[in-house]
Amino acid sequence: MSQYFETAKPEETAVIVAVYHNQQDAITMQAYLDELAFLSQTLGVRVRQSFTQRLDKPETKTFVGKGKLQEITEYVKEHEIDMVIFDDDLNPSQVRNLERAFNGSEIEEAKIKILDRSLLILDIFSKRAQTTQAHTQVELAQYQYLLPRLTRMWTHLSKQKGGIGMRGPGEKELETDRRIVKDKIALLRKKLDKIDKQSITRRKAREQTVRVALVGYTNVGKSTLMNLLSKADVFAEDKLFATVDSTVRKVVLNKIPFLLTDTVGFIRKLPTLLIESFKSTLDEIIEADILIHVVDISAPDFENQIEVVNQTLIDIGATDKPTLMVYNKIDLMPPDEQGLAEIHQEDQKIIGISATKKINIDTFTQLLYDLVVEKYYVLNPNYLS
Ligand SMILES: Nc1nc2c(ncn2[C@@H]2O[C@H](COP(=O)(O)OP(=O)(O)OP(=O)(O)O)[C@@H](O)[C@H]2O)c(=O)[nH]1
Ligand SMILES: [Mg+2]
């Protein structure tokens, strides 16, 4: 069934559409747009054009206003674009209206696909998942996303040919679809419960060990740093969400052992359903003693990314932990700003590094060691005696 959720095939073409409110500054706007394009490219889609509109909030009926919609449809028809990707979640009636706008009233033969940000993220997660647990978590989120959106406009599951945006027939089939999806959700929940029980047992066994988790926005260099520290071979790539599973490795710094977890990166507007179904993966972060918050200092909107990560940490309940802020990728900063990025404020525990060019790694490990050793003595009070 999972191919049902496949949003796009490589080489398909797309235009991206985003709405910004009036106060949004140009840099943030561009960063958001670049990110949506990057998400699309991660799936192999070629983004041909982007369209933006300033509105207080997206139009209820068609997300963008009439004039803008006209402009987009003309472009899409003229350039034979395969799909239109929207930066926010679309509700079922918006999907229906947009389907009509792009494909005319004869919807049975729709050619142009209407996608939204959550669908892209879910699809990327599903392609990146390695473990049964991650696969099950993504699938659960996908079916939950689909359930309220099952309308005549969306595919008929039992006859599905793959690809969101295919149409299904009448109401009776729709009811059947709803039942299939509900059954599937129940089944996936059960399966996850079972897997979760095993992970809880596994994590309990590690209670005496100091646990450190790498957190941060997606693509900032968490896995690269994990590989550097643990000599593990974790998949790192210049794509969004290279990692969606958790990897735990034992690391020893100056004879003090601890467990280091690399896990899924965060992103703005991460579908809530994903956060919910990834709960047990995120538990690795919630249960960690120390966080290493990795930041891509070369990202034009890095401050915004820090905000998103902090907010997500609050959302999942991973607050009040000793945190080492790591400003990574300082090698990409202009030389005169590299010094600036190398802020090494001991009290604030911020360090500028380059994980690939291995700049400042010794200072970083020293700072990390200081945090780990403190916790180590708490967990092993007899260590010194
Ligand atoms: N220039 C530069 N690139 C880096 C540095 N650290 C990591 N990268 C690159 O940034 C990209 C993302 O690195 P990853 O380690 O996969 O990032 P991640 O945070 O694990 O990303 P996700 O798993 O997708 O959330 C890769 O292409 C890395 O080679 C650095 O210090 N400098
Ligand atoms: Mg990673």
CSV table of C-alpha atoms and ligand atoms in Angstrom, one decimal:
chain,number,residue,atom,x,y,z
A,1,MET,CA,0.0,0.0,0.0
A,2,SER,CA,2.8,2.4,0.7
A,3,GLN,CA,3.3,3.2,-2.9
A,4,TYR,CA,-0.1,4.8,-2.6
A,5,PHE,CA,1.5,7.6,-0.7
A,6,GLU,CA,4.2,8.2,-3.3
A,7,THR,CA,3.8,11.8,-4.3
A,8,ALA,CA,6.1,12.1,-7.2
A,9,LYS,CA,8.4,10.2,-9.5
A,10,PRO,CA,11.9,11.5,-10.2
A,11,GLU,CA,12.2,13.9,-13.1
A,12,GLU,CA,8.6,15.1,-12.7
A,13,THR,CA,8.3,18.8,-12.9
A,14,ALA,CA,6.7,21.1,-10.3
A,15,VAL,CA,5.9,24.6,-9.4
A,16,ILE,CA,5.9,25.7,-5.8
A,17,VAL,CA,3.4,28.0,-4.2
A,18,ALA,CA,3.7,29.9,-0.9
A,19,VAL,CA,1.8,32.5,1.0
A,20,TYR,CA,3.4,35.0,3.3
A,21,HIS,CA,1.9,37.4,5.7
A,22,ASN,CA,2.7,41.0,5.4
A,23,GLN,CA,5.3,41.3,8.1
A,24,GLN,CA,7.5,38.5,6.9
A,25,ASP,CA,10.9,39.8,5.8
A,26,ALA,CA,12.5,39.0,2.5
A,27,ILE,CA,15.3,36.8,3.8
A,28,THR,CA,13.0,34.5,5.8
A,29,MET,CA,10.6,34.3,2.8
A,30,GLN,CA,13.4,33.3,0.5
A,31,ALA,CA,14.6,30.7,3.0
A,32,TYR,CA,11.2,29.2,3.3
A,33,LEU,CA,10.9,29.0,-0.4
A,34,ASP,CA,14.3,27.5,-0.8
A,35,GLU,CA,13.4,24.9,1.8
A,36,LEU,CA,10.2,23.9,0.0
A,37,ALA,CA,12.2,23.6,-3.3
A,38,PHE,CA,14.8,21.5,-1.4
A,39,LEU,CA,12.1,19.2,0.0
A,40,SER,CA,10.8,18.7,-3.6
A,41,GLN,CA,14.3,18.1,-5.0
A,42,THR,CA,14.9,15.6,-2.2
A,43,LEU,CA,12.2,13.5,-3.9
A,44,GLY,CA,13.8,14.1,-7.3
A,45,VAL,CA,11.3,16.6,-8.5
A,46,ARG,CA,12.4,19.4,-10.8
A,47,VAL,CA,11.1,22.7,-9.5
A,48,ARG,CA,10.6,25.0,-12.5
A,49,GLN,CA,9.0,28.1,-11.0
A,50,SER,CA,7.9,29.5,-7.7
A,51,PHE,CA,4.9,31.7,-6.9
A,52,THR,CA,4.4,33.7,-3.8
A,53,GLN,CA,1.6,35.9,-2.6
A,54,ARG,CA,1.4,38.2,0.5
A,55,LEU,CA,-1.9,37.5,2.3
A,56,ASP,CA,-2.9,37.7,6.0
A,57,LYS,CA,-3.7,34.1,5.7
A,58,PRO,CA,-4.2,31.6,2.8
A,59,GLU,CA,-7.5,32.0,0.9
A,60,THR,CA,-10.1,29.7,2.3
A,61,LYS,CA,-11.2,28.4,-1.1
A,62,THR,CA,-8.1,28.2,-3.2
A,63,PHE,CA,-5.1,29.0,-1.0
A,64,VAL,CA,-4.1,31.9,-3.2
A,65,GLY,CA,-6.2,34.7,-4.7
A,66,LYS,CA,-8.0,34.5,-8.0
A,67,GLY,CA,-5.5,36.5,-10.0
A,68,LYS,CA,-2.5,34.5,-8.7
A,69,LEU,CA,-4.3,31.2,-9.3
A,70,GLN,CA,-4.9,32.3,-12.9
A,71,GLU,CA,-1.2,33.2,-13.3
A,72,ILE,CA,-0.2,29.8,-11.9
A,73,THR,CA,-2.6,27.8,-14.1
A,74,GLU,CA,-1.4,29.6,-17.2
A,75,TYR,CA,2.2,28.8,-16.4
A,76,VAL,CA,1.5,25.2,-15.5
A,77,LYS,CA,-0.5,24.6,-18.8
A,78,GLU,CA,2.1,26.4,-20.9
A,79,HIS,CA,5.0,24.4,-19.5
A,80,GLU,CA,3.2,21.1,-19.1
A,81,ILE,CA,4.1,20.9,-15.4
A,82,ASP,CA,3.2,17.7,-13.5
A,83,MET,CA,2.4,19.0,-10.1
A,84,VAL,CA,1.7,22.1,-8.0
A,85,ILE,CA,3.2,22.0,-4.5
A,86,PHE,CA,1.8,24.2,-1.8
A,87,ASP,CA,3.8,25.2,1.3
A,88,ASP,CA,1.0,24.7,3.8
A,89,ASP,CA,-1.4,21.9,4.4
A,90,LEU,CA,-4.5,22.0,2.2
A,91,ASN,CA,-7.9,21.0,3.5
A,92,PRO,CA,-10.1,18.6,1.4
A,93,SER,CA,-12.2,21.4,0.0
A,94,GLN,CA,-9.1,23.4,-1.1
A,95,VAL,CA,-7.8,20.3,-2.8
A,96,ARG,CA,-11.1,19.9,-4.6
A,97,ASN,CA,-11.2,23.5,-5.7
A,98,LEU,CA,-7.6,23.5,-6.9
A,99,GLU,CA,-8.1,20.2,-8.7
A,100,ARG,CA,-10.9,21.9,-10.6
A,101,ALA,CA,-8.9,25.0,-11.3
A,102,PHE,CA,-6.0,23.0,-12.7
A,103,ASN,CA,-7.7,20.2,-14.4
A,104,GLY,CA,-11.1,21.7,-15.4
A,105,SER,CA,-14.4,20.3,-14.5
A,106,GLU,CA,-13.6,17.0,-16.1
A,107,ILE,CA,-11.9,15.7,-13.0
A,108,GLU,CA,-11.9,12.0,-13.9
A,109,GLU,CA,-8.8,12.4,-16.0
A,110,ALA,CA,-6.8,14.8,-13.8
A,111,LYS,CA,-3.3,15.2,-15.0
A,112,ILE,CA,-1.9,17.9,-12.7
A,113,LYS,CA,-1.3,16.8,-9.2
A,114,ILE,CA,-2.0,19.0,-6.2
A,115,LEU,CA,0.4,18.3,-3.3
A,116,ASP,CA,1.1,20.0,0.0
A,117,ARG,CA,4.1,20.2,2.3
A,118,SER,CA,3.1,17.5,4.7
A,119,LEU,CA,2.6,15.0,1.9
A,120,LEU,CA,6.2,15.7,0.7
A,121,ILE,CA,7.6,15.4,4.2
A,122,LEU,CA,5.7,12.2,4.8
A,123,ASP,CA,6.9,10.8,1.5
A,124,ILE,CA,10.5,11.6,2.2
A,125,PHE,CA,10.3,10.1,5.6
A,126,SER,CA,8.8,6.9,4.2
A,127,LYS,CA,11.6,6.7,1.6
A,128,ARG,CA,14.3,7.2,4.2
A,129,ALA,CA,13.0,4.9,6.9
A,130,GLN,CA,15.3,2.0,7.5
A,131,THR,CA,13.8,0.1,10.5
A,132,THR,CA,10.5,-1.6,10.9
A,133,GLN,CA,9.7,0.9,13.6
A,134,ALA,CA,10.3,4.0,11.5
A,135,HIS,CA,8.4,2.4,8.5
A,136,THR,CA,5.5,1.7,10.8
A,137,GLN,CA,5.6,5.2,12.3
A,138,VAL,CA,5.6,6.9,8.9
A,139,GLU,CA,2.8,4.7,7.6
A,140,LEU,CA,0.7,5.4,10.6
A,141,ALA,CA,1.1,9.2,10.1
A,142,GLN,CA,0.3,8.8,6.3
A,143,TYR,CA,-2.9,7.0,7.0
A,144,GLN,CA,-3.9,9.5,9.6
A,145,TYR,CA,-3.2,12.3,7.2
A,146,LEU,CA,-5.3,10.6,4.6
A,147,LEU,CA,-8.4,9.7,6.7
A,148,PRO,CA,-10.0,13.1,6.9
A,149,ARG,CA,-9.0,13.8,3.3
A,150,LEU,CA,-10.7,10.8,1.8
A,151,THR,CA,-13.1,12.3,-0.7
A,152,ARG,CA,-14.3,11.4,-4.1
A,153,MET,CA,-11.3,13.4,-5.3
A,154,TRP,CA,-8.8,11.0,-3.9
A,155,THR,CA,-7.9,7.6,-5.0
A,156,HIS,CA,-10.0,4.5,-4.4
A,157,LEU,CA,-7.7,2.3,-2.3
A,158,SER,CA,-8.7,-1.1,-3.4
A,159,LYS,CA,-8.1,-0.2,-7.1
A,160,GLN,CA,-5.2,2.1,-6.5
A,161,LYS,CA,-2.6,2.6,-9.1
A,162,GLY,CA,-0.2,4.6,-7.0
A,163,GLY,CA,0.2,8.3,-6.8
A,164,ILE,CA,-1.8,10.8,-4.8
A,165,GLY,CA,-4.1,12.7,-7.0
A,166,MET,CA,-5.8,9.8,-8.7
A,167,ARG,CA,-9.5,9.8,-8.6
A,168,GLY,CA,-11.9,7.3,-7.1
A,169,PRO,CA,-15.5,6.6,-8.0
A,170,GLY,CA,-18.7,6.9,-5.9
A,171,GLU,CA,-19.8,7.2,-2.2
A,172,LYS,CA,-20.0,3.5,-1.6
A,173,GLU,CA,-16.3,3.0,-2.5
A,174,LEU,CA,-15.5,6.0,-0.3
A,175,GLU,CA,-17.1,4.3,2.7
A,176,THR,CA,-15.1,1.1,1.9
A,177,ASP,CA,-12.0,3.2,1.7
A,178,ARG,CA,-12.6,4.8,5.1
A,179,ARG,CA,-13.1,1.4,6.6
A,180,ILE,CA,-9.9,0.1,5.0
A,181,VAL,CA,-8.0,3.1,6.3
A,182,LYS,CA,-9.4,2.9,9.9
A,183,ASP,CA,-8.6,-0.8,10.1
A,184,LYS,CA,-5.1,-0.1,8.8
A,185,ILE,CA,-4.6,2.6,11.4
A,186,ALA,CA,-5.7,0.3,14.2
A,187,LEU,CA,-3.3,-2.4,12.9
A,188,LEU,CA,-0.4,-0.1,12.7
A,189,ARG,CA,-1.0,1.2,16.2
A,190,LYS,CA,-1.0,-2.3,17.6
A,191,LYS,CA,2.2,-3.1,15.7
A,192,LEU,CA,3.9,0.0,17.1
A,193,ASP,CA,2.8,-0.7,20.7
A,194,LYS,CA,4.6,-4.0,20.4
A,195,ILE,CA,7.8,-2.5,19.0
A,196,ASP,CA,7.6,0.3,21.6
A,197,LYS,CA,7.6,-2.2,24.4
A,198,GLN,CA,10.8,-3.7,23.1
A,199,SER,CA,12.5,-0.3,22.9
A,200,ILE,CA,11.4,0.6,26.4
A,201,THR,CA,13.0,-2.5,27.7
A,202,ARG,CA,16.1,-1.8,25.7
A,203,ARG,CA,16.3,1.8,27.0
A,204,LYS,CA,15.7,0.7,30.6
A,205,ALA,CA,18.9,-1.4,30.4
A,206,ARG,CA,20.8,1.7,29.7
A,207,GLU,CA,19.6,3.7,32.6
A,208,GLN,CA,22.9,3.8,34.4
A,209,THR,CA,24.7,5.2,31.4
A,210,VAL,CA,25.0,8.9,30.5
A,211,ARG,CA,22.9,9.6,27.4
A,212,VAL,CA,23.6,12.4,25.0
A,213,ALA,CA,21.3,13.2,22.0
A,214,LEU,CA,22.2,15.2,18.9
A,215,VAL,CA,19.3,17.4,18.0
A,216,GLY,CA,18.9,20.1,15.4
A,217,TYR,CA,17.3,21.3,12.2
A,218,THR,CA,17.5,18.9,9.3
A,219,ASN,CA,20.7,18.9,7.2
A,220,VAL,CA,22.8,20.8,9.8
A,221,GLY,CA,25.4,18.0,10.2
A,222,LYS,CA,24.2,15.9,13.1
A,223,SER,CA,25.1,12.6,11.4
A,224,THR,CA,28.4,13.9,10.3
A,225,LEU,CA,29.2,14.9,13.9
A,226,MET,CA,28.0,11.5,15.1
A,227,ASN,CA,30.3,9.7,12.7
A,228,LEU,CA,33.2,11.9,13.8
A,229,LEU,CA,32.6,11.2,17.5
A,230,SER,CA,31.8,7.6,17.3
A,231,LYS,CA,33.4,6.4,14.1
A,232,ALA,CA,30.0,5.1,13.3
A,233,ASP,CA,28.9,4.9,9.7
A,234,VAL,CA,25.7,6.8,9.8
A,235,PHE,CA,24.2,8.0,6.5
A,236,ALA,CA,25.0,11.7,6.0
A,237,GLU,CA,23.9,13.4,2.8
A,238,ASP,CA,23.1,16.8,1.5
A,239,LYS,CA,19.4,16.1,1.5
A,240,LEU,CA,16.7,16.8,3.9
A,241,PHE,CA,15.9,14.1,6.4
A,242,ALA,CA,18.9,11.8,5.5
A,243,THR,CA,18.2,10.3,8.9
A,244,VAL,CA,14.8,9.3,10.2
A,245,ASP,CA,15.7,6.4,12.4
A,246,SER,CA,17.6,6.7,15.7
A,247,THR,CA,21.1,5.4,15.9
A,248,VAL,CA,22.8,4.9,19.3
A,249,ARG,CA,26.5,4.4,19.7
A,250,LYS,CA,28.8,4.1,22.6
A,251,VAL,CA,31.4,6.8,22.8
A,252,VAL,CA,34.3,7.0,25.3
A,253,LEU,CA,35.9,10.4,26.0
A,254,ASN,CA,38.9,10.3,28.3
A,255,LYS,CA,37.8,7.0,29.7
A,256,ILE,CA,34.3,8.2,30.5
A,257,PRO,CA,31.7,6.2,28.4
A,258,PHE,CA,28.4,7.6,27.3
A,259,LEU,CA,25.7,6.8,24.7
A,260,LEU,CA,25.3,9.1,21.8
A,261,THR,CA,22.1,9.2,19.8
A,262,ASP,CA,21.7,10.6,16.3
A,263,THR,CA,18.1,11.0,15.3
A,264,VAL,CA,15.6,12.7,13.0
A,265,GLY,CA,16.1,16.4,12.2
A,266,PHE,CA,13.4,19.0,12.8
A,267,ILE,CA,11.9,21.3,10.2
A,268,ARG,CA,9.3,24.1,10.4
A,269,LYS,CA,5.8,23.0,10.0
A,270,LEU,CA,6.7,19.4,10.7
A,271,PRO,CA,3.4,17.5,10.4
A,272,THR,CA,2.0,17.1,14.0
A,273,LEU,CA,0.9,13.5,13.0
A,274,LEU,CA,4.6,12.7,12.4
A,275,ILE,CA,5.6,14.0,15.7
A,276,GLU,CA,2.9,11.9,17.4
A,277,SER,CA,3.7,8.7,15.6
A,278,PHE,CA,7.4,9.2,16.0
A,279,LYS,CA,6.9,9.5,19.7
A,280,SER,CA,9.1,6.5,20.6
A,281,THR,CA,11.9,7.7,18.3
A,282,LEU,CA,11.7,11.1,19.9
A,283,ASP,CA,11.8,9.4,23.4
A,284,GLU,CA,15.5,9.0,22.8
A,285,ILE,CA,15.7,12.8,23.0
A,286,ILE,CA,13.2,13.2,25.8
A,287,GLU,CA,15.2,10.7,27.9
A,288,ALA,CA,18.6,12.1,27.1
A,289,ASP,CA,20.7,13.6,29.9
A,290,ILE,CA,22.4,16.1,27.7
A,291,LEU,CA,21.6,17.6,24.3
A,292,ILE,CA,24.0,18.7,21.6
A,293,HIS,CA,22.0,21.3,19.6
A,294,VAL,CA,23.6,21.4,16.2
A,295,VAL,CA,23.1,24.6,14.1
A,296,ASP,CA,24.0,25.3,10.5
A,297,ILE,CA,25.6,28.7,11.0
A,298,SER,CA,25.8,29.2,7.2
A,299,ALA,CA,22.0,29.0,6.8
A,300,PRO,CA,20.7,32.5,6.2
A,301,ASP,CA,17.8,31.9,8.5
A,302,PHE,CA,19.8,29.9,11.2
A,303,GLU,CA,18.2,31.9,14.0
A,304,ASN,CA,14.8,31.0,12.8
A,305,GLN,CA,15.9,27.3,12.6
A,306,ILE,CA,17.1,27.5,16.3
A,307,GLU,CA,13.7,28.8,17.2
A,308,VAL,CA,12.0,25.9,15.4
A,309,VAL,CA,14.2,23.4,17.2
A,310,ASN,CA,13.6,25.0,20.6
A,311,GLN,CA,9.9,25.1,20.0
A,312,THR,CA,9.8,21.4,18.9
A,313,LEU,CA,11.8,20.4,22.0
A,314,ILE,CA,9.2,22.2,24.1
A,315,ASP,CA,6.4,20.5,22.2
A,316,ILE,CA,7.8,17.0,22.8
A,317,GLY,CA,8.6,17.8,26.4
A,318,ALA,CA,12.4,17.7,26.2
A,319,THR,CA,13.2,20.9,28.1
A,320,ASP,CA,15.6,21.8,30.9
A,321,LYS,CA,18.5,19.7,29.8
A,322,PRO,CA,22.1,20.8,29.8
A,323,THR,CA,22.6,21.8,26.2
A,324,LEU,CA,25.7,22.4,24.2
A,325,MET,CA,25.1,24.7,21.3
A,326,VAL,CA,27.2,23.8,18.3
A,327,TYR,CA,27.4,26.2,15.4
A,328,ASN,CA,28.5,23.9,12.7
A,329,LYS,CA,29.8,24.6,9.1
A,330,ILE,CA,31.8,27.7,10.1
A,331,ASP,CA,34.1,26.8,7.1
A,332,LEU,CA,31.3,28.1,4.9
A,333,MET,CA,31.3,31.5,6.5
A,334,PRO,CA,33.2,34.3,4.9
A,335,PRO,CA,36.7,34.5,6.5
A,336,ASP,CA,36.0,37.7,8.4
A,337,GLU,CA,32.9,36.1,9.9
A,338,GLN,CA,34.5,32.8,10.8
A,339,GLY,CA,36.1,34.4,13.9
A,340,LEU,CA,32.6,35.7,14.9
A,341,ALA,CA,31.2,32.2,14.6
A,342,GLU,CA,33.9,30.8,16.8
A,343,ILE,CA,32.2,32.1,19.9
A,344,HIS,CA,33.4,30.1,22.7
A,345,GLN,CA,31.4,31.3,25.7
A,346,GLU,CA,32.0,28.7,28.3
A,347,ASP,CA,29.0,29.8,30.5
A,348,GLN,CA,26.7,29.7,27.5
A,349,LYS,CA,28.2,26.6,26.1
A,350,ILE,CA,28.3,27.7,22.5
A,351,ILE,CA,31.0,26.5,20.2
A,352,GLY,CA,31.6,27.2,16.5
A,353,ILE,CA,33.0,24.2,14.6
A,354,SER,CA,33.3,22.5,11.2
A,355,ALA,CA,32.5,18.8,11.4
A,356,THR,CA,33.8,18.2,7.9
A,357,LYS,CA,36.9,20.4,8.0
A,358,LYS,CA,37.5,19.4,11.6
A,359,ILE,CA,37.8,22.9,12.9
A,360,ASN,CA,37.6,23.4,16.7
A,361,ILE,CA,36.8,19.7,17.4
A,362,ASP,CA,39.1,19.5,20.4
A,363,THR,CA,37.4,22.4,22.1
A,364,PHE,CA,34.1,20.9,21.3
A,365,THR,CA,34.9,17.5,22.7
A,366,GLN,CA,36.3,19.2,25.8
A,367,LEU,CA,33.1,21.1,26.4
A,368,LEU,CA,31.1,17.9,25.8
A,369,TYR,CA,33.3,16.0,28.2
A,370,ASP,CA,32.8,18.5,30.9
A,371,LEU,CA,29.0,18.1,30.7
A,372,VAL,CA,29.2,14.3,30.4
A,373,VAL,CA,31.6,13.8,33.3
A,374,GLU,CA,29.3,15.9,35.6
A,375,LYS,CA,26.4,13.6,34.9
A,376,TYR,CA,28.6,10.5,35.1
A,377,TYR,CA,29.5,11.3,38.7
A,378,VAL,CA,25.8,11.7,39.5
A,379,LEU,CA,24.9,8.3,38.1
A,380,ASN,CA,28.1,6.7,39.5
A,381,PRO,CA,28.5,8.2,42.9
A,382,ASN,CA,31.0,5.6,43.9
A,383,TYR,CA,33.3,6.2,41.0
A,384,LEU,CA,35.8,8.4,42.9
A,385,SER,CA,35.8,6.5,46.2
B,1,LIG,N1,30.7,22.7,4.6
B,1,LIG,C1,30.3,21.9,5.6
B,1,LIG,N2,29.4,20.9,5.3
B,1,LIG,C2,29.0,20.1,6.3
B,1,LIG,C3,29.6,20.2,7.6
B,1,LIG,N3,29.0,19.3,8.4
B,1,LIG,C4,28.2,18.6,7.6
B,1,LIG,N4,28.2,19.1,6.4
B,1,LIG,C5,27.4,18.6,5.2
B,1,LIG,O1,26.0,18.9,5.4
B,1,LIG,C6,25.2,17.9,4.9
B,1,LIG,C7,24.2,17.3,5.9
B,1,LIG,O2,24.9,16.6,6.9
B,1,LIG,P1,24.3,15.5,7.7
B,1,LIG,O3,25.3,15.0,8.7
B,1,LIG,O4,23.6,14.5,6.9
B,1,LIG,O5,23.1,16.4,8.5
B,1,LIG,P2,22.0,15.9,9.4
B,1,LIG,O6,21.8,17.0,10.4
B,1,LIG,O7,22.3,14.5,10.0
B,1,LIG,O8,20.8,15.9,8.4
B,1,LIG,P3,19.4,15.0,8.5
B,1,LIG,O9,19.7,13.6,8.9
B,1,LIG,O10,18.9,15.2,7.1
B,1,LIG,O11,18.5,15.8,9.5
B,1,LIG,C8,26.1,16.8,4.3
B,1,LIG,O12,26.3,17.1,2.9
B,1,LIG,C9,27.4,17.1,5.1
B,1,LIG,O13,28.6,16.7,4.3
B,1,LIG,C10,30.6,21.2,7.9
B,1,LIG,O14,31.1,21.4,9.0
B,1,LIG,N5,30.9,22.0,6.8
B,2,MG,MG,21.3,12.8,9.8
